[in-house]
């Protein structure tokens, strides 16, 4: 496989696990949200404010297309990367796609003080995470080559499991 691509919801640990994994493999690590911020010079919340979610999704698609053209990288994607059919295809065709399944309760614990994820800033956070999980879990599963449950395991242990599965 050319790349390892991590998908899953906010608070799954994609970035933390991805960095460890890239280190182990001696590969580059990219996080699509951070790359979008570098390219635009704007934070994700500012992009949502100015361009709306639709504008962000277009930027996300362009970034995923650019990044997956490369090889030998671990790529952490945003939680909504699987929403578009063209993204799902792009990801599956350009790497080993690993879904880091994480319970809503654990996502809630990990995101409860977050101020940088626009979709979590209004309304009941637990209910939002549950709704997103209900909508997206089938899409994550459709996109993934491998599904791993992250519950109770350290990022290092998760990186080991991904290595074993790759
Ligand atoms: C989003 C997840 C975020 C980021 C944006 C939208 C989502 O990424 O792309 O706030 O739709 O779930 P993380 O999953 O890295 O938090």
Short mmCIF file of C-alpha atoms and ligand atoms in Angstrom, two decimals:
data_model
loop_
_atom_site.label_atom_id
_atom_site.label_comp_id
_atom_site.label_asym_id
_atom_site.label_seq_id
_atom_site.Cartn_x
_atom_site.Cartn_y
_atom_site.Cartn_z
CA UNK A 1 0.00 0.00 0.00
CA UNK A 2 1.19 3.49 -0.81
CA UNK A 3 -0.22 5.31 2.18
CA UNK A 4 -1.99 4.67 5.44
CA UNK A 5 -5.12 6.79 5.78
CA UNK A 6 -6.87 7.20 9.11
CA UNK A 7 -10.57 7.94 9.16
CA UNK A 8 -13.06 8.25 12.00
CA UNK A 9 -14.91 10.77 14.11
CA UNK A 10 -13.66 13.80 15.99
CA UNK A 11 -11.85 12.67 19.11
CA UNK A 12 -10.81 9.27 17.72
CA UNK A 13 -7.11 10.11 18.09
CA UNK A 14 -6.34 10.13 14.34
CA UNK A 15 -3.67 12.81 14.67
CA UNK A 16 -1.94 11.41 17.76
CA UNK A 17 -1.96 7.83 16.49
CA UNK A 18 -1.00 8.94 12.98
CA UNK A 19 2.10 10.79 14.18
CA UNK A 20 3.33 7.78 16.16
CA UNK A 21 2.69 5.49 13.22
CA UNK A 22 4.52 7.75 10.77
CA UNK A 23 7.48 7.87 13.14
CA UNK A 24 7.61 4.09 13.39
CA UNK A 25 7.50 3.71 9.62
CA UNK A 26 9.83 6.62 8.87
CA UNK A 27 7.05 8.05 6.70
CA UNK A 28 5.74 11.60 6.46
CA UNK A 29 2.70 12.56 8.49
CA UNK A 30 -0.03 14.87 7.20
CA UNK A 31 -3.23 16.05 8.82
CA UNK A 32 -5.63 17.35 6.18
CA UNK A 33 -7.12 20.05 8.45
CA UNK A 34 -3.69 21.44 9.36
CA UNK A 35 -2.71 21.45 5.67
CA UNK A 36 -5.88 23.39 4.81
CA UNK A 37 -5.01 25.91 7.53
CA UNK A 38 -1.46 26.24 6.19
CA UNK A 39 -2.64 26.69 2.61
CA UNK A 40 -5.34 29.25 3.40
CA UNK A 41 -3.68 30.98 6.35
CA UNK A 42 -7.07 30.71 8.08
CA UNK A 43 -8.25 28.55 10.97
CA UNK A 44 -10.93 25.89 10.40
CA UNK A 45 -13.49 27.93 12.45
CA UNK A 46 -12.77 31.02 10.34
CA UNK A 47 -13.21 29.05 7.10
CA UNK A 48 -16.58 27.75 8.38
CA UNK A 49 -17.57 31.32 9.36
CA UNK A 50 -16.71 32.84 6.02
CA UNK A 51 -17.45 30.04 3.53
CA UNK A 52 -19.80 27.79 5.46
CA UNK A 53 -19.48 24.05 5.75
CA UNK A 54 -19.91 23.67 1.97
CA UNK A 55 -16.89 25.89 1.31
CA UNK A 56 -14.83 23.92 3.81
CA UNK A 57 -15.87 20.61 2.18
CA UNK A 58 -14.64 21.85 -1.21
CA UNK A 59 -11.29 22.81 0.30
CA UNK A 60 -11.15 19.48 2.10
CA UNK A 61 -11.78 17.59 -1.14
CA UNK A 62 -9.05 19.51 -2.99
CA UNK A 63 -6.61 18.90 -0.15
CA UNK A 64 -7.35 15.16 0.01
CA UNK A 65 -6.87 14.90 -3.75
CA UNK A 66 -3.51 16.69 -3.54
CA UNK A 67 -2.26 14.75 -0.53
CA UNK A 68 -3.26 11.31 -1.77
CA UNK A 69 -1.35 11.89 -5.00
CA UNK A 70 1.76 11.40 -2.84
CA UNK A 71 3.23 8.17 -1.50
CA UNK A 72 4.64 6.86 1.75
CA UNK A 73 2.59 8.95 4.11
CA UNK A 74 0.30 8.54 7.04
CA UNK A 75 -2.70 10.79 6.50
CA UNK A 76 -5.12 11.85 9.23
CA UNK A 77 -8.41 13.03 7.74
CA UNK A 78 -11.15 15.20 9.21
CA UNK A 79 -14.20 13.44 10.63
CA UNK A 80 -16.35 14.50 7.67
CA UNK A 81 -13.96 13.39 4.94
CA UNK A 82 -16.15 10.39 4.12
CA UNK A 83 -19.28 12.44 3.47
CA UNK A 84 -18.57 12.81 -0.23
CA UNK A 85 -18.64 9.81 -2.49
CA UNK A 86 -15.70 11.11 -4.51
CA UNK A 87 -13.63 11.37 -1.31
CA UNK A 88 -14.52 7.83 -0.26
CA UNK A 89 -13.34 6.53 -3.61
CA UNK A 90 -10.19 8.65 -3.56
CA UNK A 91 -9.22 7.46 -0.09
CA UNK A 92 -9.86 3.77 -0.77
CA UNK A 93 -7.86 3.85 -3.97
CA UNK A 94 -4.84 5.59 -2.52
CA UNK A 95 -3.96 3.79 0.64
CA UNK A 96 -4.84 1.38 3.36
CA UNK A 97 -7.84 3.03 4.98
CA UNK A 98 -8.16 2.39 8.71
CA UNK A 99 -11.33 3.35 10.56
CA UNK A 100 -10.64 4.19 14.20
CA UNK A 101 -14.00 3.38 15.71
CA UNK A 102 -14.56 5.29 18.94
CA UNK A 103 -17.61 5.33 21.19
CA UNK A 104 -19.61 8.55 21.44
CA UNK A 105 -18.86 8.68 25.18
CA UNK A 106 -15.11 8.61 24.56
CA UNK A 107 -15.40 11.19 21.77
CA UNK A 108 -17.32 13.39 24.18
CA UNK A 109 -14.63 13.06 26.87
CA UNK A 110 -11.92 13.92 24.38
CA UNK A 111 -13.67 16.91 22.83
CA UNK A 112 -15.49 18.43 25.80
CA UNK A 113 -13.20 21.47 26.10
CA UNK A 114 -12.68 21.90 22.36
CA UNK A 115 -13.20 25.31 20.79
CA UNK A 116 -11.82 24.61 17.31
CA UNK A 117 -14.41 22.23 15.87
CA UNK A 118 -17.27 24.33 14.46
CA UNK A 119 -19.77 21.45 14.38
CA UNK A 120 -19.48 21.05 18.15
CA UNK A 121 -19.90 24.64 19.23
CA UNK A 122 -23.71 24.84 19.25
CA UNK A 123 -26.27 22.68 20.98
CA UNK A 124 -25.81 19.59 23.08
CA UNK A 125 -22.38 18.21 22.28
CA UNK A 126 -23.12 14.61 23.16
CA UNK A 127 -26.27 14.64 21.02
CA UNK A 128 -24.35 16.14 18.09
CA UNK A 129 -21.64 13.50 18.33
CA UNK A 130 -24.31 10.78 18.46
CA UNK A 131 -26.12 12.18 15.40
CA UNK A 132 -22.88 12.44 13.43
CA UNK A 133 -21.95 8.88 14.41
CA UNK A 134 -25.34 7.57 13.30
CA UNK A 135 -24.98 9.31 9.93
CA UNK A 136 -21.33 8.55 9.34
CA UNK A 137 -20.57 5.14 10.82
CA UNK A 138 -21.92 3.35 7.71
CA UNK A 139 -19.78 5.62 5.52
CA UNK A 140 -16.63 4.98 7.57
CA UNK A 141 -17.26 1.24 7.30
CA UNK A 142 -17.90 1.44 3.56
CA UNK A 143 -14.62 3.32 3.07
CA UNK A 144 -12.33 1.36 5.40
CA UNK A 145 -10.21 -1.65 4.57
CA UNK A 146 -9.66 -2.23 8.29
CA UNK A 147 -11.84 -1.31 11.28
CA UNK A 148 -10.14 -1.01 14.69
CA UNK A 149 -11.87 -0.20 17.98
CA UNK A 150 -9.84 2.34 19.96
CA UNK A 151 -11.53 1.81 23.34
CA UNK A 152 -9.17 1.96 26.31
CA UNK A 153 -5.96 1.54 24.33
CA UNK A 154 -2.99 3.88 24.26
CA UNK A 155 -2.09 5.63 21.00
CA UNK A 156 1.11 3.54 20.92
CA UNK A 157 -0.83 0.31 21.21
CA UNK A 158 -3.16 1.51 18.45
CA UNK A 159 -0.20 2.31 16.20
CA UNK A 160 1.13 -1.23 16.81
CA UNK A 161 -2.23 -2.70 15.85
CA UNK A 162 -2.32 -0.69 12.63
CA UNK A 163 1.21 -1.84 11.79
CA UNK A 164 0.16 -5.43 12.39
CA UNK A 165 -2.84 -4.97 10.07
CA UNK A 166 -0.89 -3.28 7.28
C1 LIG B 1 -15.11 17.74 11.15
C2 LIG B 1 -14.02 17.24 11.82
C3 LIG B 1 -12.80 18.04 12.06
C4 LIG B 1 -12.67 19.14 10.98
C5 LIG B 1 -13.93 19.95 10.89
C6 LIG B 1 -15.14 19.10 10.54
C7 LIG B 1 -16.28 16.85 10.97
O1 LIG B 1 -11.65 17.20 12.01
O2 LIG B 1 -12.37 18.58 9.73
O3 LIG B 1 -14.11 20.60 12.13
O4 LIG B 1 -17.11 17.11 10.09
O5 LIG B 1 -16.39 15.83 11.73
P1 LIG B 1 -11.24 16.16 13.19
O6 LIG B 1 -12.00 14.89 12.96
O7 LIG B 1 -9.78 15.97 13.00
O8 LIG B 1 -11.58 16.80 14.49
#
